[in-house]
């Protein structure tokens, strides 16, 4: 974006130089054949943009390039705002994932582990059925897998946030 803005500024300068008088010199020589003498020509050229109608196109181009530069600058600011908004939303989401991870590790998994141990003890004492023990084991494993998936999402989100921060 910055390079495009610089390019439009340079194009504006080029158009501004077209409004100024231009001078040129042309030098030619020609070798004579068959005994003719050498011929030299020097030509001087001047271009003076005096008429209003001749400079209107250049002035219009300068104005359009100015508007284009402003549009690119606005687009750049919009992208910065969009990325910062995305990063802010992702940061909030990451905070939520961290709270969920803390809740899983401190309350949910230990409670399910205790439930499984209780069912296992009940099964060993022949007061619980095998299917109840299997259900407690399955719920514990599913929640542990859910914890790992949540941790994976949080890490991916953190990497994405760091990438966005590096771009800006």
Short mmCIF file of N, CA and C in Angstrom, two decimals:
data_model
loop_
_atom_site.label_atom_id
_atom_site.label_comp_id
_atom_site.label_asym_id
_atom_site.label_seq_id
_atom_site.Cartn_x
_atom_site.Cartn_y
_atom_site.Cartn_z
N UNK A 1 0.82 -1.19 0.00
CA UNK A 1 0.00 0.00 0.00
C UNK A 1 0.87 1.26 0.00
N UNK A 2 1.92 1.24 0.85
CA UNK A 2 2.80 2.42 0.90
C UNK A 2 3.48 2.64 -0.44
N UNK A 3 3.86 1.55 -1.10
CA UNK A 3 4.52 1.69 -2.41
C UNK A 3 3.55 2.25 -3.46
N UNK A 4 2.29 1.84 -3.39
CA UNK A 4 1.30 2.38 -4.32
C UNK A 4 1.11 3.87 -4.09
N UNK A 5 1.09 4.27 -2.83
CA UNK A 5 0.94 5.70 -2.52
C UNK A 5 2.15 6.47 -3.05
N UNK A 6 3.36 5.93 -2.84
CA UNK A 6 4.58 6.57 -3.36
C UNK A 6 4.53 6.66 -4.89
N UNK A 7 4.02 5.59 -5.51
CA UNK A 7 3.93 5.57 -6.98
C UNK A 7 2.98 6.66 -7.48
N UNK A 8 1.85 6.84 -6.83
CA UNK A 8 0.92 7.88 -7.27
C UNK A 8 1.50 9.28 -7.04
N UNK A 9 2.27 9.45 -5.98
CA UNK A 9 2.93 10.75 -5.76
C UNK A 9 3.93 11.02 -6.88
N UNK A 10 4.68 10.00 -7.27
CA UNK A 10 5.64 10.17 -8.37
C UNK A 10 4.93 10.46 -9.69
N UNK A 11 3.79 9.82 -9.91
CA UNK A 11 3.02 10.11 -11.13
C UNK A 11 2.52 11.55 -11.12
N UNK A 12 2.13 12.04 -9.94
CA UNK A 12 1.70 13.43 -9.82
C UNK A 12 2.85 14.37 -10.20
N UNK A 13 4.03 14.07 -9.71
CA UNK A 13 5.19 14.90 -10.04
C UNK A 13 5.46 14.88 -11.53
N UNK A 14 5.29 13.73 -12.16
CA UNK A 14 5.48 13.64 -13.61
C UNK A 14 4.48 14.52 -14.35
N UNK A 15 3.24 14.49 -13.90
CA UNK A 15 2.22 15.34 -14.53
C UNK A 15 2.50 16.82 -14.29
N UNK A 16 3.02 17.16 -13.13
CA UNK A 16 3.35 18.57 -12.85
C UNK A 16 4.48 19.06 -13.75
N UNK A 17 5.45 18.18 -14.01
CA UNK A 17 6.55 18.59 -14.90
C UNK A 17 6.05 18.79 -16.33
N UNK A 18 4.97 18.11 -16.69
CA UNK A 18 4.42 18.30 -18.04
C UNK A 18 3.79 19.69 -18.19
N UNK A 19 3.47 20.35 -17.08
CA UNK A 19 2.90 21.70 -17.14
C UNK A 19 3.97 22.77 -17.37
N UNK A 20 5.23 22.41 -17.16
CA UNK A 20 6.32 23.38 -17.32
C UNK A 20 6.82 23.36 -18.76
N UNK A 21 7.46 24.43 -19.18
CA UNK A 21 8.01 24.44 -20.54
C UNK A 21 9.10 23.38 -20.69
N UNK A 22 9.17 22.80 -21.87
CA UNK A 22 10.16 21.77 -22.15
C UNK A 22 11.06 22.24 -23.29
N UNK A 23 12.35 21.99 -23.12
CA UNK A 23 13.33 22.38 -24.11
C UNK A 23 14.05 21.13 -24.59
N UNK A 24 14.41 21.15 -25.87
CA UNK A 24 15.14 20.01 -26.41
C UNK A 24 16.05 20.44 -27.56
N UNK A 25 17.10 19.66 -27.73
CA UNK A 25 18.04 19.91 -28.83
C UNK A 25 18.23 18.59 -29.55
N UNK A 26 18.28 18.68 -30.88
CA UNK A 26 18.50 17.49 -31.69
C UNK A 26 19.65 17.76 -32.64
N UNK A 27 20.58 16.83 -32.67
CA UNK A 27 21.76 16.98 -33.51
C UNK A 27 21.84 15.76 -34.41
N UNK A 28 21.96 15.98 -35.73
CA UNK A 28 22.08 14.89 -36.70
C UNK A 28 23.23 15.19 -37.64
N UNK A 29 23.84 14.12 -38.12
CA UNK A 29 24.84 14.28 -39.18
C UNK A 29 24.59 13.21 -40.23
N UNK A 30 25.04 13.54 -41.44
CA UNK A 30 24.83 12.62 -42.53
C UNK A 30 26.10 12.60 -43.37
N UNK A 31 26.53 11.40 -43.67
CA UNK A 31 27.75 11.27 -44.46
C UNK A 31 27.37 11.39 -45.94
N UNK A 32 28.12 12.18 -46.62
CA UNK A 32 27.84 12.39 -48.03
C UNK A 32 28.46 11.30 -48.88
N UNK A 33 27.72 10.88 -49.94
CA UNK A 33 28.23 9.86 -50.84
C UNK A 33 28.54 10.50 -52.20
N UNK A 34 29.53 9.96 -52.85
CA UNK A 34 29.86 10.42 -54.20
C UNK A 34 30.38 11.83 -54.24
N UNK A 35 31.22 12.18 -53.31
CA UNK A 35 31.84 13.48 -53.32
C UNK A 35 31.01 14.59 -52.72
N UNK A 36 29.86 14.29 -52.17
CA UNK A 36 29.06 15.34 -51.52
C UNK A 36 29.64 15.63 -50.14
N UNK A 37 29.52 16.82 -49.71
CA UNK A 37 30.07 17.16 -48.40
C UNK A 37 29.22 16.58 -47.26
N UNK A 38 29.82 16.52 -46.08
CA UNK A 38 29.10 16.07 -44.89
C UNK A 38 28.03 17.09 -44.53
N UNK A 39 26.90 16.59 -44.06
CA UNK A 39 25.81 17.49 -43.71
C UNK A 39 25.50 17.35 -42.22
N UNK A 40 25.33 18.47 -41.56
CA UNK A 40 25.01 18.51 -40.13
C UNK A 40 23.75 19.33 -39.94
N UNK A 41 22.93 18.88 -38.99
CA UNK A 41 21.75 19.67 -38.64
C UNK A 41 21.64 19.76 -37.12
N UNK A 42 21.28 20.91 -36.66
CA UNK A 42 21.01 21.12 -35.24
C UNK A 42 19.63 21.77 -35.17
N UNK A 43 18.78 21.15 -34.33
CA UNK A 43 17.44 21.67 -34.19
C UNK A 43 17.17 21.94 -32.72
N UNK A 44 16.57 23.06 -32.45
CA UNK A 44 16.16 23.38 -31.09
C UNK A 44 14.63 23.34 -31.00
N UNK A 45 14.12 22.75 -29.89
CA UNK A 45 12.67 22.64 -29.74
C UNK A 45 12.26 23.23 -28.40
N UNK A 46 11.11 23.89 -28.41
CA UNK A 46 10.55 24.45 -27.19
C UNK A 46 9.06 24.12 -27.18
N UNK A 47 8.59 23.60 -26.06
CA UNK A 47 7.16 23.31 -25.89
C UNK A 47 6.68 24.15 -24.71
N UNK A 48 5.82 25.07 -24.99
CA UNK A 48 5.31 25.98 -23.95
C UNK A 48 3.81 25.74 -23.81
N UNK A 49 3.39 25.20 -22.67
CA UNK A 49 1.95 24.96 -22.47
C UNK A 49 1.27 26.26 -22.03
N UNK A 50 0.93 27.07 -22.99
CA UNK A 50 0.38 28.39 -22.66
C UNK A 50 -1.14 28.36 -22.68
N UNK A 51 -1.71 27.62 -23.58
CA UNK A 51 -3.17 27.62 -23.71
C UNK A 51 -3.79 26.83 -22.55
N UNK A 52 -4.93 27.32 -22.05
CA UNK A 52 -5.58 26.65 -20.94
C UNK A 52 -6.06 25.26 -21.33
N UNK A 53 -6.52 25.10 -22.55
CA UNK A 53 -7.04 23.83 -22.98
C UNK A 53 -5.94 22.76 -23.05
N UNK A 54 -4.67 23.17 -23.24
CA UNK A 54 -3.60 22.18 -23.34
C UNK A 54 -3.17 21.66 -21.97
N UNK A 55 -3.41 22.43 -20.91
CA UNK A 55 -2.98 21.98 -19.59
C UNK A 55 -4.11 21.41 -18.75
N UNK A 56 -5.34 21.45 -19.24
CA UNK A 56 -6.46 20.93 -18.46
C UNK A 56 -6.35 19.42 -18.22
N UNK A 57 -5.88 18.70 -19.23
CA UNK A 57 -5.74 17.24 -19.06
C UNK A 57 -4.73 16.92 -17.98
N UNK A 58 -3.61 17.61 -17.98
CA UNK A 58 -2.58 17.35 -16.97
C UNK A 58 -3.08 17.70 -15.57
N UNK A 59 -3.79 18.82 -15.46
CA UNK A 59 -4.33 19.21 -14.15
C UNK A 59 -5.37 18.20 -13.67
N UNK A 60 -6.18 17.69 -14.58
CA UNK A 60 -7.18 16.68 -14.22
C UNK A 60 -6.50 15.38 -13.76
N UNK A 61 -5.42 15.01 -14.45
CA UNK A 61 -4.67 13.82 -14.04
C UNK A 61 -4.05 13.99 -12.66
N UNK A 62 -3.52 15.17 -12.39
CA UNK A 62 -2.94 15.44 -11.06
C UNK A 62 -4.01 15.31 -9.99
N UNK A 63 -5.17 15.87 -10.25
CA UNK A 63 -6.28 15.80 -9.27
C UNK A 63 -6.74 14.36 -9.07
N UNK A 64 -6.84 13.61 -10.16
CA UNK A 64 -7.29 12.21 -10.03
C UNK A 64 -6.26 11.37 -9.28
N UNK A 65 -4.98 11.65 -9.51
CA UNK A 65 -3.94 10.92 -8.77
C UNK A 65 -3.96 11.27 -7.29
N UNK A 66 -4.32 12.52 -6.97
CA UNK A 66 -4.43 12.92 -5.57
C UNK A 66 -5.57 12.14 -4.90
N UNK A 67 -6.70 12.03 -5.61
CA UNK A 67 -7.83 11.28 -5.07
C UNK A 67 -7.50 9.80 -4.94
N UNK A 68 -6.77 9.28 -5.90
CA UNK A 68 -6.36 7.87 -5.84
C UNK A 68 -5.46 7.63 -4.64
N UNK A 69 -4.54 8.53 -4.39
CA UNK A 69 -3.64 8.43 -3.23
C UNK A 69 -4.44 8.45 -1.93
N UNK A 70 -5.43 9.35 -1.85
CA UNK A 70 -6.29 9.40 -0.66
C UNK A 70 -7.08 8.11 -0.48
N UNK A 71 -7.55 7.56 -1.60
CA UNK A 71 -8.32 6.31 -1.53
C UNK A 71 -7.45 5.16 -1.04
N UNK A 72 -6.22 5.09 -1.53
CA UNK A 72 -5.31 4.03 -1.10
C UNK A 72 -4.97 4.19 0.38
N UNK A 73 -4.78 5.43 0.81
CA UNK A 73 -4.49 5.69 2.23
C UNK A 73 -5.69 5.26 3.10
N UNK A 74 -6.89 5.56 2.65
CA UNK A 74 -8.09 5.16 3.39
C UNK A 74 -8.22 3.64 3.43
N UNK A 75 -7.90 3.00 2.32
CA UNK A 75 -7.95 1.54 2.27
C UNK A 75 -6.93 0.93 3.23
N UNK A 76 -5.75 1.55 3.31
CA UNK A 76 -4.72 1.07 4.24
C UNK A 76 -5.20 1.21 5.68
N UNK A 77 -5.80 2.36 6.01
CA UNK A 77 -6.32 2.56 7.36
C UNK A 77 -7.44 1.57 7.68
N UNK A 78 -8.28 1.28 6.68
CA UNK A 78 -9.35 0.32 6.88
C UNK A 78 -8.80 -1.07 7.18
N UNK A 79 -7.75 -1.47 6.46
CA UNK A 79 -7.15 -2.78 6.69
C UNK A 79 -6.51 -2.85 8.08
N UNK A 80 -5.86 -1.76 8.50
CA UNK A 80 -5.26 -1.74 9.84
C UNK A 80 -6.35 -1.86 10.90
N UNK A 81 -7.45 -1.14 10.71
CA UNK A 81 -8.57 -1.24 11.65
C UNK A 81 -9.17 -2.65 11.67
N UNK A 82 -9.29 -3.24 10.50
CA UNK A 82 -9.84 -4.59 10.41
C UNK A 82 -8.95 -5.59 11.13
N UNK A 83 -7.64 -5.51 10.88
CA UNK A 83 -6.72 -6.44 11.54
C UNK A 83 -6.67 -6.21 13.05
N UNK A 84 -6.70 -4.96 13.47
CA UNK A 84 -6.67 -4.72 14.91
C UNK A 84 -7.96 -5.20 15.56
N UNK A 85 -9.10 -5.04 14.88
CA UNK A 85 -10.36 -5.57 15.38
C UNK A 85 -10.34 -7.08 15.47
N UNK A 86 -9.78 -7.72 14.44
CA UNK A 86 -9.66 -9.18 14.47
C UNK A 86 -8.78 -9.63 15.62
N UNK A 87 -7.67 -8.93 15.81
CA UNK A 87 -6.75 -9.29 16.89
C UNK A 87 -7.42 -9.09 18.25
N UNK A 88 -8.19 -8.01 18.41
CA UNK A 88 -8.88 -7.77 19.67
C UNK A 88 -9.90 -8.87 19.95
N UNK A 89 -10.68 -9.24 18.94
CA UNK A 89 -11.66 -10.33 19.08
C UNK A 89 -10.98 -11.65 19.40
N UNK A 90 -9.87 -11.92 18.72
CA UNK A 90 -9.14 -13.16 18.97
C UNK A 90 -8.53 -13.16 20.37
N UNK A 91 -8.08 -12.00 20.82
CA UNK A 91 -7.52 -11.92 22.17
C UNK A 91 -8.59 -12.23 23.21
N UNK A 92 -9.80 -11.71 23.00
CA UNK A 92 -10.90 -12.02 23.91
C UNK A 92 -11.25 -13.51 23.87
N UNK A 93 -11.26 -14.06 22.66
CA UNK A 93 -11.55 -15.49 22.51
C UNK A 93 -10.47 -16.33 23.19
N UNK A 94 -9.21 -15.90 23.08
CA UNK A 94 -8.12 -16.62 23.74
C UNK A 94 -8.27 -16.56 25.25
N UNK A 95 -8.68 -15.42 25.78
CA UNK A 95 -8.92 -15.31 27.23
C UNK A 95 -10.02 -16.27 27.67
N UNK A 96 -11.07 -16.38 26.86
CA UNK A 96 -12.16 -17.30 27.16
C UNK A 96 -11.67 -18.75 27.14
N UNK A 97 -10.86 -19.09 26.15
CA UNK A 97 -10.32 -20.45 26.06
C UNK A 97 -9.44 -20.76 27.27
N UNK A 98 -8.66 -19.78 27.72
CA UNK A 98 -7.82 -20.00 28.89
C UNK A 98 -8.66 -20.25 30.14
N UNK A 99 -9.77 -19.50 30.27
CA UNK A 99 -10.66 -19.72 31.41
C UNK A 99 -11.28 -21.12 31.35
N UNK A 100 -11.68 -21.53 30.13
CA UNK A 100 -12.25 -22.87 29.97
C UNK A 100 -11.22 -23.94 30.32
N UNK A 101 -9.97 -23.75 29.88
CA UNK A 101 -8.91 -24.71 30.20
C UNK A 101 -8.71 -24.80 31.71
N UNK A 102 -8.68 -23.67 32.37
CA UNK A 102 -8.49 -23.65 33.82
C UNK A 102 -9.64 -24.36 34.52
N UNK A 103 -10.87 -24.15 34.05
CA UNK A 103 -12.04 -24.80 34.62
C UNK A 103 -11.97 -26.31 34.41
N UNK A 104 -11.58 -26.73 33.23
CA UNK A 104 -11.44 -28.16 32.95
C UNK A 104 -10.41 -28.80 33.87
N UNK A 105 -9.23 -28.14 33.97
CA UNK A 105 -8.13 -28.73 34.74
C UNK A 105 -8.39 -28.70 36.24
N UNK A 106 -9.09 -27.68 36.72
CA UNK A 106 -9.25 -27.56 38.17
C UNK A 106 -10.52 -28.23 38.69
N UNK A 107 -11.59 -28.33 37.89
CA UNK A 107 -12.84 -28.84 38.43
C UNK A 107 -13.41 -30.04 37.67
N UNK A 108 -13.54 -29.92 36.36
CA UNK A 108 -14.28 -30.94 35.61
C UNK A 108 -13.52 -32.27 35.57
N UNK A 109 -12.26 -32.25 35.16
CA UNK A 109 -11.48 -33.50 35.05
C UNK A 109 -11.30 -34.15 36.43
N UNK A 110 -10.92 -33.41 37.48
CA UNK A 110 -10.81 -34.08 38.80
C UNK A 110 -12.13 -34.68 39.29
N UNK A 111 -13.26 -34.00 39.03
CA UNK A 111 -14.56 -34.55 39.45
C UNK A 111 -14.87 -35.84 38.71
N UNK A 112 -14.62 -35.84 37.40
CA UNK A 112 -14.87 -37.05 36.61
C UNK A 112 -13.91 -38.17 36.99
N UNK A 113 -12.68 -37.83 37.32
CA UNK A 113 -11.71 -38.83 37.76
C UNK A 113 -12.16 -39.46 39.09
N UNK A 114 -12.64 -38.61 40.00
CA UNK A 114 -13.17 -39.13 41.27
C UNK A 114 -14.39 -40.01 41.05
N UNK A 115 -15.26 -39.61 40.11
CA UNK A 115 -16.43 -40.42 39.77
C UNK A 115 -15.99 -41.78 39.24
N UNK A 116 -15.00 -41.79 38.37
CA UNK A 116 -14.50 -43.05 37.82
C UNK A 116 -13.92 -43.93 38.91
N UNK A 117 -13.13 -43.34 39.81
CA UNK A 117 -12.56 -44.12 40.91
C UNK A 117 -13.66 -44.69 41.82
N UNK A 118 -14.69 -43.89 42.05
CA UNK A 118 -15.81 -44.36 42.88
C UNK A 118 -16.51 -45.54 42.20
N UNK A 119 -16.74 -45.42 40.91
CA UNK A 119 -17.38 -46.50 40.16
C UNK A 119 -16.48 -47.74 40.16
N UNK A 120 -15.18 -47.52 40.01
CA UNK A 120 -14.25 -48.64 40.01
C UNK A 120 -14.26 -49.35 41.37
N UNK A 121 -14.26 -48.58 42.43
CA UNK A 121 -14.32 -49.15 43.78
C UNK A 121 -15.64 -49.89 43.98
N UNK A 122 -16.73 -49.31 43.51
CA UNK A 122 -18.05 -49.96 43.62
C UNK A 122 -18.08 -51.25 42.83
N UNK A 123 -17.46 -51.28 41.66
CA UNK A 123 -17.42 -52.49 40.85
C UNK A 123 -16.58 -53.56 41.54
N UNK A 124 -15.47 -53.15 42.16
CA UNK A 124 -14.63 -54.12 42.88
C UNK A 124 -15.37 -54.72 44.07
N UNK A 125 -16.27 -53.97 44.67
CA UNK A 125 -17.03 -54.45 45.83
C UNK A 125 -18.37 -55.05 45.41
N UNK A 126 -18.58 -55.20 44.14
CA UNK A 126 -19.79 -55.78 43.55
C UNK A 126 -21.05 -54.98 43.89
N UNK A 127 -20.93 -53.66 44.01
CA UNK A 127 -22.12 -52.83 44.22
C UNK A 127 -22.49 -52.05 42.96
N UNK A 128 -21.62 -51.96 41.99
CA UNK A 128 -21.89 -51.28 40.72
C UNK A 128 -21.72 -52.26 39.57
N UNK A 129 -22.36 -51.93 38.47
CA UNK A 129 -22.28 -52.78 37.29
C UNK A 129 -21.12 -52.36 36.40
N UNK A 130 -20.71 -53.26 35.54
CA UNK A 130 -19.61 -53.01 34.61
C UNK A 130 -19.94 -51.88 33.65
N UNK A 131 -21.18 -51.80 33.22
CA UNK A 131 -21.58 -50.77 32.27
C UNK A 131 -21.49 -49.37 32.89
N UNK A 132 -21.80 -49.27 34.19
CA UNK A 132 -21.67 -47.98 34.87
C UNK A 132 -20.20 -47.56 34.93
N UNK A 133 -19.32 -48.53 35.21
CA UNK A 133 -17.88 -48.25 35.23
C UNK A 133 -17.41 -47.83 33.85
N UNK A 134 -17.89 -48.56 32.83
CA UNK A 134 -17.51 -48.23 31.46
C UNK A 134 -18.00 -46.82 31.08
N UNK A 135 -19.22 -46.44 31.46
CA UNK A 135 -19.74 -45.10 31.19
C UNK A 135 -18.90 -44.02 31.86
N UNK A 136 -18.51 -44.24 33.12
CA UNK A 136 -17.69 -43.26 33.84
C UNK A 136 -16.33 -43.12 33.16
N UNK A 137 -15.75 -44.23 32.71
CA UNK A 137 -14.45 -44.21 32.02
C UNK A 137 -14.57 -43.48 30.68
N UNK A 138 -15.67 -43.76 29.96
CA UNK A 138 -15.87 -43.12 28.65
C UNK A 138 -16.06 -41.61 28.80
N UNK A 139 -16.84 -41.18 29.78
CA UNK A 139 -17.05 -39.75 30.00
C UNK A 139 -15.74 -39.06 30.36
N UNK A 140 -14.93 -39.70 31.23
CA UNK A 140 -13.63 -39.14 31.60
C UNK A 140 -12.73 -38.99 30.38
N UNK A 141 -12.66 -40.01 29.57
CA UNK A 141 -11.81 -39.94 28.36
C UNK A 141 -12.31 -38.91 27.36
N UNK A 142 -13.64 -38.80 27.19
CA UNK A 142 -14.18 -37.80 26.27
C UNK A 142 -13.85 -36.39 26.74
N UNK A 143 -13.96 -36.14 28.02
CA UNK A 143 -13.64 -34.82 28.55
C UNK A 143 -12.15 -34.52 28.45
N UNK A 144 -11.31 -35.55 28.62
CA UNK A 144 -9.87 -35.33 28.45
C UNK A 144 -9.54 -35.01 27.00
N UNK A 145 -10.22 -35.69 26.07
CA UNK A 145 -10.03 -35.37 24.64
C UNK A 145 -10.55 -33.96 24.33
N UNK A 146 -11.66 -33.59 24.94
CA UNK A 146 -12.19 -32.25 24.76
C UNK A 146 -11.22 -31.20 25.30
N UNK A 147 -10.57 -31.51 26.42
CA UNK A 147 -9.55 -30.63 26.99
C UNK A 147 -8.39 -30.46 26.02
N UNK A 148 -7.94 -31.55 25.43
CA UNK A 148 -6.83 -31.48 24.46
C UNK A 148 -7.23 -30.68 23.22
N UNK A 149 -8.46 -30.86 22.76
CA UNK A 149 -8.93 -30.10 21.60
C UNK A 149 -9.01 -28.61 21.92
N UNK A 150 -9.47 -28.30 23.12
CA UNK A 150 -9.55 -26.91 23.57
C UNK A 150 -8.16 -26.30 23.65
N UNK A 151 -7.21 -27.06 24.15
CA UNK A 151 -5.82 -26.59 24.24
C UNK A 151 -5.25 -26.36 22.85
N UNK A 152 -5.55 -27.27 21.92
CA UNK A 152 -5.09 -27.12 20.53
C UNK A 152 -5.67 -25.85 19.91
N UNK A 153 -6.96 -25.59 20.11
CA UNK A 153 -7.59 -24.39 19.56
C UNK A 153 -6.97 -23.13 20.15
N UNK A 154 -6.69 -23.16 21.47
CA UNK A 154 -6.10 -21.99 22.12
C UNK A 154 -4.71 -21.71 21.57
N UNK A 155 -3.92 -22.76 21.34
CA UNK A 155 -2.57 -22.56 20.80
C UNK A 155 -2.62 -22.04 19.36
N UNK A 156 -3.52 -22.58 18.55
CA UNK A 156 -3.67 -22.09 17.17
C UNK A 156 -4.09 -20.62 17.15
N UNK A 157 -5.00 -20.28 18.06
CA UNK A 157 -5.47 -18.90 18.16
C UNK A 157 -4.33 -17.97 18.57
N UNK A 158 -3.50 -18.42 19.49
CA UNK A 158 -2.37 -17.60 19.93
C UNK A 158 -1.37 -17.39 18.79
N UNK A 159 -1.12 -18.42 18.01
CA UNK A 159 -0.21 -18.30 16.87
C UNK A 159 -0.79 -17.32 15.83
N UNK A 160 -2.09 -17.40 15.59
CA UNK A 160 -2.74 -16.49 14.64
C UNK A 160 -2.63 -15.05 15.11
N UNK A 161 -2.85 -14.81 16.40
CA UNK A 161 -2.73 -13.47 16.95
C UNK A 161 -1.32 -12.94 16.77
N UNK A 162 -0.32 -13.76 17.04
CA UNK A 162 1.07 -13.33 16.89
C UNK A 162 1.40 -13.01 15.43
N UNK A 163 0.84 -13.77 14.50
CA UNK A 163 1.06 -13.49 13.08
C UNK A 163 0.46 -12.15 12.69
N UNK A 164 -0.75 -11.87 13.17
CA UNK A 164 -1.40 -10.60 12.86
C UNK A 164 -0.62 -9.45 13.44
N UNK A 165 -0.12 -9.61 14.65
CA UNK A 165 0.67 -8.57 15.28
C UNK A 165 1.96 -8.31 14.50
N UNK A 166 2.59 -9.37 13.98
CA UNK A 166 3.82 -9.21 13.20
C UNK A 166 3.56 -8.47 11.89
N UNK A 167 2.39 -8.68 11.26
CA UNK A 167 2.07 -8.01 10.00
C UNK A 167 1.93 -6.51 10.18
N UNK A 168 1.37 -6.10 11.32
CA UNK A 168 1.18 -4.68 11.56
C UNK A 168 2.46 -4.12 12.07
#
